[in-house]
Coordinates of N, CA and C in Angstrom, one line a residue:
X9 N 126.1 144.8 109.6 CA 125.0 145.3 108.8 C 124.2 144.1 108.2
X10 N 122.9 144.2 108.4 CA 122.1 143.0 108.0 C 121.0 143.5 106.9
X11 N 120.9 142.7 105.9 CA 119.9 142.9 104.8 C 120.1 144.3 104.3
X12 N 121.3 144.8 104.1 CA 121.6 146.1 103.5 C 122.1 145.9 102.1
X13 N 121.6 146.6 101.1 CA 122.1 146.4 99.7 C 123.6 146.8 99.6
X14 N 124.4 146.0 98.9 CA 125.8 146.3 98.8 C 126.0 147.7 98.2
X15 N 125.2 148.1 97.2 CA 125.5 149.3 96.5 C 125.4 150.5 97.4
X16 N 124.7 150.4 98.5 CA 124.6 151.5 99.5 C 125.8 151.7 100.3
X17 N 126.7 150.8 100.3 CA 127.9 150.9 101.1 C 129.2 150.6 100.3
X18 N 129.1 150.2 99.1 CA 130.2 149.8 98.3 C 131.3 150.8 98.2
X19 N 131.0 152.1 98.2 CA 131.9 153.1 97.9 C 132.6 153.6 99.2
X20 N 132.3 153.0 100.4 CA 132.9 153.4 101.6 C 134.4 153.2 101.6
X21 N 135.1 154.0 102.3 CA 136.6 153.9 102.4 C 137.0 152.9 103.4
X22 N 136.6 151.6 103.2 CA 137.0 150.5 104.0 C 137.4 149.3 103.2
X23 N 138.5 148.7 103.5 CA 139.0 147.6 102.8 C 138.0 146.4 102.8
X24 N 137.3 146.2 103.9 CA 136.4 145.1 104.1 C 135.1 145.6 104.6
X25 N 134.0 145.2 104.0 CA 132.6 145.5 104.4 C 132.0 144.1 104.6
X26 N 131.3 144.0 105.8 CA 130.6 142.7 106.1 C 129.1 142.9 106.1
X27 N 128.4 142.0 105.4 CA 127.0 142.1 105.3 C 126.4 140.7 105.6
X28 N 125.3 140.8 106.3 CA 124.5 139.5 106.6 C 123.2 139.7 105.8
X29 N 122.8 138.6 105.1 CA 121.5 138.6 104.3 C 120.8 137.3 104.5
X30 N 119.5 137.5 104.7 CA 118.6 136.3 104.8 C 117.8 136.1 103.5
X31 N 117.8 134.9 103.0 CA 117.1 134.6 101.7 C 116.0 133.7 101.9
X32 N 114.9 133.8 101.1 CA 113.9 132.8 101.1 C 114.4 131.5 100.5
X33 N 113.8 130.4 100.8 CA 114.3 129.1 100.3 C 114.4 129.1 98.8
X34 N 115.4 128.5 98.3 CA 115.6 128.3 96.8 C 115.6 129.6 96.0
X35 N 116.2 130.6 96.6 CA 116.4 131.9 95.9 C 117.5 131.8 94.9
X36 N 117.2 132.3 93.7 CA 118.2 132.3 92.6 C 118.6 133.7 92.3
X37 N 119.9 134.0 92.4 CA 120.4 135.3 92.0 C 121.1 135.1 90.7
X38 N 120.5 135.7 89.7 CA 121.0 135.5 88.3 C 122.4 136.1 88.1
X39 N 123.0 135.8 87.1 CA 124.4 136.1 86.9 C 124.7 137.6 87.1
X40 N 125.6 137.9 88.0 CA 126.0 139.3 88.4 C 127.4 139.3 88.8
X41 N 128.0 140.4 89.0 CA 129.4 140.5 89.5 C 129.5 141.7 90.4
X42 N 130.6 141.7 91.2 CA 130.9 142.8 92.1 C 132.2 143.5 91.8
X43 N 132.3 144.7 92.1 CA 133.5 145.5 92.0 C 134.6 144.9 93.0
X44 N 134.1 144.6 94.2 CA 134.9 144.0 95.2 C 135.0 142.5 95.1
X45 N 136.0 141.9 95.7 CA 136.0 140.5 95.9 C 135.0 140.1 96.9
X46 N 134.4 138.9 96.9 CA 133.4 138.5 97.9 C 133.8 137.2 98.5
X47 N 133.7 137.1 99.8 CA 133.8 135.8 100.5 C 132.4 135.5 101.0
X48 N 131.7 134.5 100.5 CA 130.3 134.2 100.8 C 130.2 133.0 101.6
X49 N 129.6 133.1 102.8 CA 129.6 132.1 103.8 C 128.1 131.8 104.2
X50 N 127.7 130.5 104.1 CA 126.3 130.1 104.5 C 126.3 129.8 106.0
X51 N 125.8 130.8 106.8 CA 125.7 130.6 108.2 C 124.6 129.5 108.5
X52 N 123.7 129.4 107.6 CA 122.7 128.2 107.5 C 122.5 127.8 106.1
X53 N 122.1 126.6 105.9 CA 121.8 126.1 104.5 C 122.9 125.8 103.7
X54 N 122.7 125.9 102.4 CA 123.7 125.5 101.4 C 123.6 126.4 100.2
X55 N 124.7 126.7 99.5 CA 124.8 127.6 98.4 C 125.4 126.9 97.2
X56 N 124.8 127.1 96.0 CA 125.4 126.6 94.8 C 125.8 127.9 93.9
X57 N 127.0 127.8 93.4 CA 127.5 128.9 92.6 C 127.9 128.4 91.3
X58 N 127.6 129.1 90.2 CA 127.9 128.8 88.9 C 128.6 129.9 88.1
X59 N 129.7 129.6 87.5 CA 130.4 130.6 86.6 C 130.6 130.0 85.3
X60 N 131.2 130.7 84.4 CA 131.6 130.1 83.1 C 132.6 129.0 83.2
X61 N 133.4 129.0 84.3 CA 134.4 128.0 84.5 C 134.0 126.8 85.2
X62 N 132.9 126.8 85.9 CA 132.5 125.6 86.7 C 131.4 125.8 87.6
X63 N 131.1 124.8 88.4 CA 130.1 124.7 89.4 C 130.7 124.4 90.8
X64 N 130.2 125.2 91.8 CA 130.7 125.0 93.2 C 129.5 124.7 94.1
X65 N 129.7 123.9 95.1 CA 128.7 123.6 96.1 C 129.3 124.0 97.4
X66 N 128.6 124.8 98.2 CA 129.2 125.3 99.5 C 128.3 124.9 100.6
X67 N 128.7 123.8 101.3 CA 127.9 123.3 102.5 C 128.3 124.1 103.7
X68 N 127.6 123.8 104.8 CA 128.0 124.4 106.1 C 129.5 124.1 106.5
X69 N 130.1 125.0 107.2 CA 131.5 125.0 107.6 C 132.4 125.4 106.4
X70 N 131.9 125.9 105.3 CA 132.7 126.3 104.2 C 132.2 127.6 103.7
X71 N 133.0 128.3 102.9 CA 132.6 129.5 102.2 C 133.2 129.5 100.8
X72 N 132.8 130.4 100.0 CA 133.3 130.5 98.6 C 134.0 131.9 98.4
X73 N 135.2 131.9 97.8 CA 135.9 133.1 97.4 C 135.5 133.4 96.0
X74 N 135.1 134.6 95.7 CA 134.7 135.0 94.4 C 135.5 136.3 94.1
X75 N 136.5 136.2 93.1 CA 137.3 137.4 92.8 C 136.5 138.5 92.3
X76 N 137.1 139.7 92.3 CA 136.4 140.9 91.7 C 136.0 140.7 90.3
X77 N 134.9 141.3 89.9 CA 134.4 141.3 88.5 C 134.2 140.0 87.9
X78 N 133.9 139.0 88.8 CA 133.7 137.6 88.3 C 132.2 137.4 88.2
X79 N 131.7 137.1 87.0 CA 130.3 136.9 86.8 C 129.9 135.5 87.5
X80 N 128.8 135.5 88.3 CA 128.4 134.3 89.0 C 126.9 134.3 89.2
X81 N 126.4 133.1 89.1 CA 125.0 132.9 89.4 C 124.9 132.1 90.7
X82 N 124.0 132.5 91.6 CA 124.0 131.9 93.0 C 122.6 131.4 93.3
X83 N 122.5 130.2 93.8 CA 121.3 129.6 94.3 C 121.4 129.4 95.8
X84 N 120.4 130.0 96.6 CA 120.4 129.9 98.0 C 119.4 128.9 98.5
X85 N 119.8 127.8 99.1 CA 118.9 126.8 99.6 C 118.8 126.9 101.1
X86 N 117.7 127.7 101.5 CA 117.4 127.9 102.9 C 118.6 128.6 103.6
X87 N 119.0 129.7 103.1 CA 120.3 130.2 103.5 C 120.2 131.6 104.2
X88 N 121.0 131.8 105.2 CA 121.3 133.1 105.8 C 122.8 133.2 105.6
X89 N 123.2 134.3 104.9 CA 124.6 134.4 104.5 C 125.3 135.5 105.4
X90 N 126.7 135.3 105.4 CA 127.6 136.3 105.9 C 128.6 136.5 104.8
X91 N 128.6 137.8 104.3 CA 129.5 138.1 103.2 C 130.5 139.1 103.6
X92 N 131.8 138.9 103.1 CA 132.8 139.9 103.2 C 133.0 140.4 101.8
X93 N 133.0 141.8 101.6 CA 133.3 142.4 100.3 C 134.6 143.2 100.5
X94 N 135.6 142.8 99.7 CA 137.0 143.2 99.9 C 137.5 144.0 98.7
X95 N 138.0 145.1 99.0 CA 138.5 146.0 98.0 C 139.6 145.2 97.1
X96 N 139.5 145.4 95.8 CA 140.5 144.8 94.9 C 142.0 145.1 95.3
X97 N 142.2 146.3 95.9 CA 143.6 146.6 96.2 C 144.0 146.0 97.5
X98 N 143.1 145.4 98.3 CA 143.5 144.6 99.5 C 144.1 143.3 99.1
X99 N 144.9 142.7 100.1 CA 145.5 141.4 99.8 C 144.4 140.4 99.3
X100 N 144.7 139.7 98.2 CA 143.8 138.7 97.6 C 144.1 137.3 98.1
X101 N 143.0 136.5 98.0 CA 143.2 135.1 98.3 C 143.6 134.3 97.1
X102 N 142.9 134.6 96.0 CA 143.1 133.8 94.8 C 142.5 134.6 93.6
X103 N 142.9 134.3 92.4 CA 142.4 134.9 91.2 C 141.2 134.0 90.6
X104 N 140.9 132.9 91.3 CA 139.9 132.0 90.9 C 138.9 131.7 92.0
X105 N 137.7 131.4 91.7 CA 136.7 131.0 92.7 C 137.3 129.7 93.4
X106 N 137.0 129.7 94.7 CA 137.5 128.5 95.5 C 136.5 128.3 96.7
X107 N 136.2 127.1 97.0 CA 135.5 126.8 98.2 C 136.6 126.6 99.3
X108 N 136.4 127.3 100.4 CA 137.4 127.3 101.5 C 136.8 126.8 102.8
X109 N 137.6 126.1 103.6 CA 137.2 125.6 104.9 C 137.1 126.8 105.9
X110 N 136.0 126.8 106.7 CA 135.8 127.9 107.7 C 136.1 127.3 109.1
X111 N 137.1 127.7 109.7 CA 137.4 127.2 111.1 C 136.4 127.8 112.1
X112 N 136.3 127.2 113.3 CA 135.4 127.7 114.3 C 135.7 129.2 114.6
X113 N 137.0 129.5 114.7 CA 137.4 130.9 114.9 C 136.9 131.8 113.8
X114 N 137.2 131.4 112.6 CA 136.8 132.2 111.4 C 135.3 132.4 111.4
X115 N 134.5 131.3 111.7 CA 133.1 131.4 111.7 C 132.6 132.5 112.7
X116 N 133.2 132.4 113.9 CA 132.7 133.4 114.9 C 133.1 134.8 114.5
X117 N 134.2 135.0 113.8 CA 134.6 136.3 113.3 C 133.6 136.8 112.3
X118 N 133.2 135.9 111.4 CA 132.2 136.3 110.4 C 130.9 136.7 111.0
X119 N 130.4 135.9 112.0 CA 129.2 136.2 112.6 C 129.3 137.6 113.4
X120 N 130.4 137.9 114.0 CA 130.6 139.1 114.7 C 130.7 140.3 113.7
X121 N 131.3 140.1 112.6 CA 131.6 141.2 111.6 C 130.3 141.9 111.1
X122 N 129.2 141.2 111.0 CA 128.0 141.8 110.5 C 127.3 142.8 111.4
X123 N 127.8 142.8 112.7 CA 127.3 143.8 113.6 C 128.2 145.0 113.7
X124 N 129.3 145.0 112.9 CA 130.2 146.2 112.9 C 129.5 147.3 112.0
X125 N 129.5 148.5 112.5 CA 129.0 149.6 111.8 C 129.7 149.8 110.4
X126 N 128.9 150.5 109.5 CA 129.5 150.6 108.2 C 130.8 151.4 108.2
X127 N 130.8 152.5 108.8 CA 132.0 153.4 108.9 C 132.8 153.2 110.2
X128 N 133.2 151.9 110.4 CA 133.9 151.6 111.6 C 135.3 152.3 111.7
X129 N 135.8 152.4 112.9 CA 137.1 153.0 113.2 C 138.2 152.0 112.7
X130 N 138.9 152.4 111.6 CA 139.9 151.4 111.1 C 141.0 151.1 112.0
X131 N 141.3 152.0 113.0 CA 142.3 151.8 114.0 C 141.8 151.3 115.3
X132 N 140.5 151.1 115.4 CA 140.0 150.6 116.7 C 139.7 149.2 116.7
X133 N 138.9 148.7 117.6 CA 138.6 147.3 117.8 C 138.0 146.7 116.5
X134 N 137.1 147.4 115.8 CA 136.4 146.9 114.6 C 137.4 146.8 113.5
X135 N 138.3 147.7 113.4 CA 139.4 147.6 112.4 C 140.3 146.5 112.6
X136 N 140.6 146.2 113.9 CA 141.4 145.0 114.2 C 140.7 143.7 113.9
X137 N 139.4 143.7 114.1 CA 138.6 142.6 113.8 C 138.6 142.3 112.3
X138 N 138.5 143.3 111.5 CA 138.6 143.1 110.0 C 140.0 142.6 109.6
X139 N 141.0 143.1 110.2 CA 142.3 142.6 109.9 C 142.5 141.2 110.2
X140 N 142.0 140.8 111.4 CA 142.1 139.4 111.8 C 141.3 138.5 110.8
X141 N 140.1 139.0 110.4 CA 139.3 138.2 109.4 C 140.1 138.0 108.1
X142 N 140.8 139.0 107.6 CA 141.6 138.9 106.4 C 142.8 137.9 106.7
X143 N 143.3 137.8 107.9 CA 144.4 136.9 108.2 C 143.8 135.5 108.2
X144 N 142.6 135.2 108.8 CA 142.0 133.9 108.8 C 141.6 133.5 107.3
X145 N 141.2 134.4 106.6 CA 140.8 134.1 105.2 C 142.1 133.7 104.4
X146 N 143.2 134.3 104.6 CA 144.4 133.9 103.9 C 144.9 132.5 104.3
X147 N 144.5 132.1 105.5 CA 145.0 130.7 105.9 C 143.9 129.6 105.7
X148 N 142.8 130.0 105.2 CA 141.7 129.0 104.9 C 142.1 128.0 103.8
X149 N 141.9 126.7 104.1 CA 142.3 125.7 103.1 C 141.2 125.5 102.0
X150 N 141.7 125.4 100.8 CA 140.7 125.1 99.7 C 140.2 123.7 99.8
X151 N 139.0 123.5 99.3 CA 138.3 122.2 99.3 C 137.9 121.9 97.9
X152 N 137.8 120.6 97.6 CA 137.5 120.2 96.2 C 136.0 120.1 95.9
X153 N 135.2 121.1 96.3 CA 133.8 121.0 96.0 C 133.5 121.8 94.7
X154 N 134.1 121.3 93.6 CA 134.1 122.0 92.4 C 134.1 121.1 91.2
X155 N 133.3 121.4 90.2 CA 133.3 120.7 88.9 C 133.6 121.6 87.8
X156 N 134.8 121.5 87.1 CA 135.1 122.5 86.0 C 134.2 122.3 84.8
X157 N 133.9 123.4 84.1 CA 133.2 123.4 82.9 C 134.1 123.7 81.7
X158 N 134.1 122.9 80.7 CA 135.0 123.1 79.5 C 134.7 124.4 78.8
X159 N 135.7 124.8 78.1 CA 135.5 126.0 77.2 C 134.9 125.6 75.9
X160 N 135.1 124.4 75.4 CA 134.4 123.9 74.2 C 132.9 124.0 74.4
X161 N 132.2 124.6 73.5 CA 130.7 124.9 73.7 C 129.9 123.6 73.7
X162 N 130.3 122.6 72.8 CA 129.5 121.4 72.7 C 129.7 120.5 73.9
X163 N 131.0 120.4 74.4 CA 131.2 119.6 75.5 C 130.7 120.3 76.8
X164 N 130.8 121.6 76.8 CA 130.2 122.3 78.0 C 128.7 122.1 78.1
X165 N 128.0 122.0 77.0 CA 126.5 121.7 77.1 C 126.3 120.4 77.7
X166 N 127.1 119.4 77.2 CA 126.9 118.0 77.7 C 127.2 118.0 79.2
X167 N 128.2 118.7 79.7 CA 128.6 118.8 81.1 C 127.5 119.4 81.9
X168 N 126.9 120.5 81.4 CA 125.9 121.2 82.2 C 124.6 120.4 82.2
X169 N 124.3 119.7 81.1 CA 123.1 118.8 81.1 C 123.3 117.7 82.2
X170 N 124.6 117.2 82.2 CA 124.9 116.1 83.2 C 124.8 116.6 84.6
X171 N 125.2 117.8 84.9 CA 125.2 118.4 86.2 C 123.7 118.5 86.7
X172 N 122.8 118.7 85.8 CA 121.4 118.8 86.2 C 120.8 117.5 86.5
X173 N 121.4 116.4 85.9 CA 120.8 115.1 86.2 C 122.0 114.0 86.1
X174 N 122.8 114.0 87.1 CA 124.0 113.2 87.1 C 123.7 111.7 87.4
X175 N 124.5 110.9 86.7 CA 124.4 109.4 86.9 C 125.8 108.8 86.9
X176 N 126.1 108.1 87.9 CA 127.5 107.6 88.1 C 127.8 106.5 87.0
X177 N 126.7 105.9 86.4 CA 126.9 104.9 85.4 C 126.9 105.4 84.0
X178 N 127.0 106.8 83.8 CA 127.1 107.4 82.5 C 128.4 107.0 81.9
X179 N 128.4 106.5 80.6 CA 129.6 106.0 80.0 C 130.3 107.0 79.1
X180 N 131.6 107.0 79.1 CA 132.3 107.9 78.2 C 132.0 107.6 76.7
X181 N 131.7 106.4 76.3 CA 131.4 106.1 74.9 C 130.1 106.8 74.5
X182 N 129.2 107.0 75.4 CA 127.9 107.7 75.1 C 128.2 109.1 74.8
X183 N 129.1 109.7 75.5 CA 129.5 111.1 75.3 C 130.3 111.2 74.0
X184 N 131.2 110.3 73.8 CA 132.0 110.3 72.6 C 131.2 110.2 71.3
X185 N 130.1 109.4 71.4 CA 129.3 109.3 70.2 C 128.6 110.6 69.9
X186 N 128.2 111.3 70.9 CA 127.5 112.6 70.7 C 128.4 113.7 70.1
X187 N 129.7 113.5 70.4 CA 130.7 114.5 69.9 C 131.4 114.0 68.6
X188 N 130.9 112.8 68.2 CA 131.5 112.2 67.0 C 133.0 111.9 67.1
X189 N 133.4 111.4 68.2 CA 134.8 111.0 68.5 C 134.9 109.6 68.9
X190 N 136.1 109.0 68.8 CA 136.3 107.7 69.4 C 136.4 107.9 70.9
X191 N 136.2 106.8 71.7 CA 136.3 106.9 73.1 C 137.7 107.4 73.6
X192 N 138.7 106.9 72.9 CA 140.1 107.3 73.3 C 140.3 108.8 73.0
X193 N 139.8 109.3 71.8 CA 139.9 110.7 71.5 C 139.1 111.5 72.4
X194 N 137.9 111.1 72.8 CA 137.1 111.8 73.7 C 137.8 111.9 75.1
X195 N 138.3 110.8 75.6 CA 138.9 110.8 76.9 C 140.1 111.8 77.0
X196 N 140.9 111.9 75.9 CA 142.0 112.8 75.8 C 141.5 114.2 75.8
X197 N 140.5 114.4 75.0 CA 139.9 115.8 74.8 C 139.3 116.3 76.1
X198 N 138.6 115.4 76.8 CA 137.9 115.7 78.1 C 138.9 116.2 79.1
X199 N 140.0 115.4 79.2 CA 141.1 115.8 80.2 C 141.7 117.1 79.8
X200 N 141.9 117.4 78.5 CA 142.5 118.7 78.1 C 141.6 119.8 78.5
X201 N 140.3 119.6 78.4 CA 139.3 120.7 78.6 C 139.0 120.9 80.1
X202 N 139.2 119.9 80.9 CA 138.8 120.0 82.3 C 139.9 119.8 83.3
X203 N 141.0 119.2 82.9 CA 142.1 118.9 83.8 C 141.8 117.6 84.7
X204 N 140.7 116.9 84.3 CA 140.3 115.7 85.1 C 140.0 114.7 84.1
X205 N 140.1 113.4 84.5 CA 139.6 112.3 83.7 C 138.0 112.3 83.7
X206 N 137.4 111.7 82.7 CA 136.0 111.7 82.7 C 135.4 111.0 84.0
X207 N 136.0 109.9 84.4 CA 135.5 109.2 85.6 C 135.6 110.1 86.9
X208 N 136.8 110.8 87.0 CA 137.0 111.7 88.1 C 135.9 112.8 88.1
X209 N 135.7 113.4 87.0 CA 134.7 114.5 86.9 C 133.3 114.0 87.2
X210 N 133.0 112.8 86.6 CA 131.6 112.3 86.8 C 131.4 112.0 88.3
X211 N 132.4 111.4 89.0 CA 132.2 111.2 90.4 C 132.1 112.5 91.2
X212 N 132.9 113.5 90.8 CA 132.9 114.8 91.5 C 131.5 115.4 91.4
X213 N 130.9 115.4 90.2 CA 129.6 115.9 90.0 C 128.5 115.2 90.9
X214 N 128.6 113.9 90.9 CA 127.7 113.1 91.7 C 127.9 113.4 93.2
X215 N 129.1 113.6 93.7 CA 129.3 114.0 95.1 C 128.7 115.4 95.4
X216 N 128.9 116.4 94.5 CA 128.3 117.7 94.7 C 126.8 117.6 94.7
X217 N 126.2 116.9 93.8 CA 124.8 116.7 93.8 C 124.3 116.1 95.1
X218 N 125.0 115.1 95.5 CA 124.6 114.4 96.8 C 124.6 115.3 98.0
X219 N 125.6 116.2 98.0 CA 125.7 117.2 99.1 C 124.4 118.0 99.2
X220 N 124.0 118.5 98.1 CA 122.8 119.3 98.0 C 121.6 118.5 98.5
X221 N 121.5 117.3 98.1 CA 120.3 116.4 98.4 C 120.4 116.0 99.9
X222 N 121.5 115.7 100.4 CA 121.6 115.3 101.8 C 121.2 116.5 102.7
X223 N 121.7 117.6 102.4 CA 121.4 118.8 103.2 C 120.0 119.3 103.0
X224 N 119.3 118.8 102.0 CA 117.8 119.1 101.9 C 116.9 118.1 102.6
X225 N 117.6 117.1 103.2 CA 116.8 116.1 104.0 C 116.4 114.8 103.3
X226 N 116.9 114.6 102.1 CA 116.6 113.3 101.4 C 117.4 112.1 102.1
X227 N 116.8 110.9 101.9 CA 117.4 109.8 102.5 C 118.6 109.3 101.7
X228 N 119.6 108.7 102.3 CA 120.8 108.3 101.7 C 120.5 107.2 100.6
X229 N 119.7 106.3 100.9 CA 119.4 105.2 100.0 C 118.8 105.7 98.7
X230 N 117.8 106.6 98.9 CA 117.1 107.2 97.8 C 118.1 108.0 96.9
X231 N 119.0 108.8 97.5 CA 120.0 109.5 96.8 C 120.9 108.6 96.0
X232 N 121.3 107.5 96.6 CA 122.3 106.6 96.0 C 121.7 106.0 94.7
X233 N 120.4 105.5 94.8 CA 119.8 104.9 93.6 C 119.5 106.0 92.6
X234 N 119.1 107.2 92.9 CA 118.9 108.2 92.0 C 120.2 108.6 91.2
X235 N 121.3 108.4 91.8 CA 122.6 108.7 91.2 C 123.1 107.6 90.4
X236 N 122.4 106.4 90.5 CA 122.8 105.2 89.7 C 123.8 104.3 90.4
X237 N 124.0 104.4 91.7 CA 124.8 103.5 92.5 C 124.0 102.2 92.7
X238 N 124.7 101.1 92.8 CA 124.0 99.8 93.0 C 123.5 99.6 94.4
X239 N 124.0 100.4 95.3 CA 123.6 100.2 96.7 C 123.9 101.5 97.5
X240 N 123.3 101.7 98.6 CA 123.6 102.8 99.5 C 125.1 102.6 100.0
X241 N 125.5 101.4 100.2 CA 126.8 101.1 100.7 C 127.9 101.6 99.7
X242 N 127.7 101.3 98.4 CA 128.8 101.7 97.5 C 128.8 103.3 97.4
X243 N 127.6 103.9 97.5 CA 127.6 105.4 97.5 C 128.3 105.9 98.7
X244 N 128.0 105.3 99.9 CA 128.6 105.8 101.1 C 130.1 105.7 101.1
X245 N 130.6 104.6 100.6 CA 132.0 104.3 100.5 C 132.7 105.4 99.7
X246 N 132.1 105.8 98.5 CA 132.7 106.9 97.7 C 132.6 108.2 98.5
X247 N 131.5 108.5 99.1 CA 131.3 109.7 99.8 C 132.4 109.9 100.9
X248 N 132.5 108.8 101.7 CA 133.5 108.9 102.8 C 134.9 109.0 102.3
X249 N 135.2 108.4 101.2 CA 136.6 108.5 100.7 C 136.9 109.9 100.2
X250 N 135.9 110.6 99.7 CA 136.1 111.9 99.2 C 136.0 113.0 100.3
X251 N 135.0 112.8 101.2 CA 134.7 113.8 102.2 C 135.4 113.5 103.6
X252 N 135.9 112.3 103.8 CA 136.5 112.0 105.1 C 135.5 111.6 106.2
X253 N 134.2 111.6 105.8 CA 133.2 111.2 106.8 C 132.0 110.7 106.0
X254 N 131.1 110.0 106.7 CA 130.0 109.3 106.1 C 128.9 110.3 105.7
X255 N 128.0 110.0 104.8 CA 126.9 110.9 104.5 C 126.0 111.2 105.7
X256 N 125.8 110.2 106.5 CA 124.9 110.5 107.6 C 125.5 111.4 108.6
X257 N 126.8 111.3 108.8 CA 127.5 112.2 109.8 C 127.5 113.6 109.2
X258 N 127.7 113.8 107.9 CA 127.6 115.1 107.3 C 126.2 115.7 107.5
X259 N 125.2 114.9 107.4 CA 123.8 115.4 107.5 C 123.6 115.8 109.0
X260 N 124.1 115.1 109.9 CA 124.0 115.4 111.3 C 124.7 116.8 111.6
X261 N 125.8 116.9 111.0 CA 126.5 118.2 111.2 C 125.7 119.4 110.7
X262 N 125.0 119.2 109.5 CA 124.2 120.2 109.0 C 123.0 120.5 110.0
X263 N 122.5 119.5 110.6 CA 121.4 119.7 111.5 C 121.8 120.5 112.8
X264 N 123.1 120.4 113.1 CA 123.6 121.0 114.3 C 124.0 122.5 114.1
X265 N 123.9 123.0 112.8 CA 124.3 124.4 112.6 C 123.2 125.3 113.2
X266 N 123.7 126.2 114.0 CA 122.7 127.2 114.6 C 122.1 128.1 113.6
X267 N 120.9 128.6 113.9 CA 120.3 129.5 113.0 C 120.3 130.9 113.7
X268 N 120.4 131.9 112.8 CA 120.6 133.3 113.3 C 119.5 134.2 112.8

């Protein structure tokens, strides 16, 4: 089913419903939630998801698991999506949002699933296809494309402001001063709130921001300097260490993604 509102099929007696949706560039879906769990996959483009708990970036070859009744804001950057909507009573992947790797087989199943009729035969080929999809989903590996947001309101505001304009040279003392803490007290507080050190979190946010920029076509050198790196080389080293491949290679992968 393509470009069909979820509400028109949500009540169907099917554990899994697959929908394909085409979005205009830079479409923002304001905070909403679904009765069913959702696995959201960008067949093209890139997706950014925001919840009260954090920020996720979903590049090509990945998807994001969103549990039932989880409020989330979604930005679609030149995206055509394939979504699975899964009954809460069906086997779950996780109780938290996660970015998951999509294997070539899983990708083909997702593409095939949106051509399945709404009231498919649960015991026929289409029912078996949906069962295989759930199996592949259960085996998908989580990826660290996530920056947690603290529960403390003042620190959360600083974090969200930083996410909008990240700089790798931002200093913990600057944040500590804004919260009227010593640097040591701030560092301890930050780890308690996020589960990460400040430097780890700062680097993760810069990585996520760079993914968005790379896949929008910006040059690596320009991105590196915008993020506060001394050189494109130092940025590329960080990127390859975290991603397992260079920024340019990742960009080429994005260009190779077929459009549907």
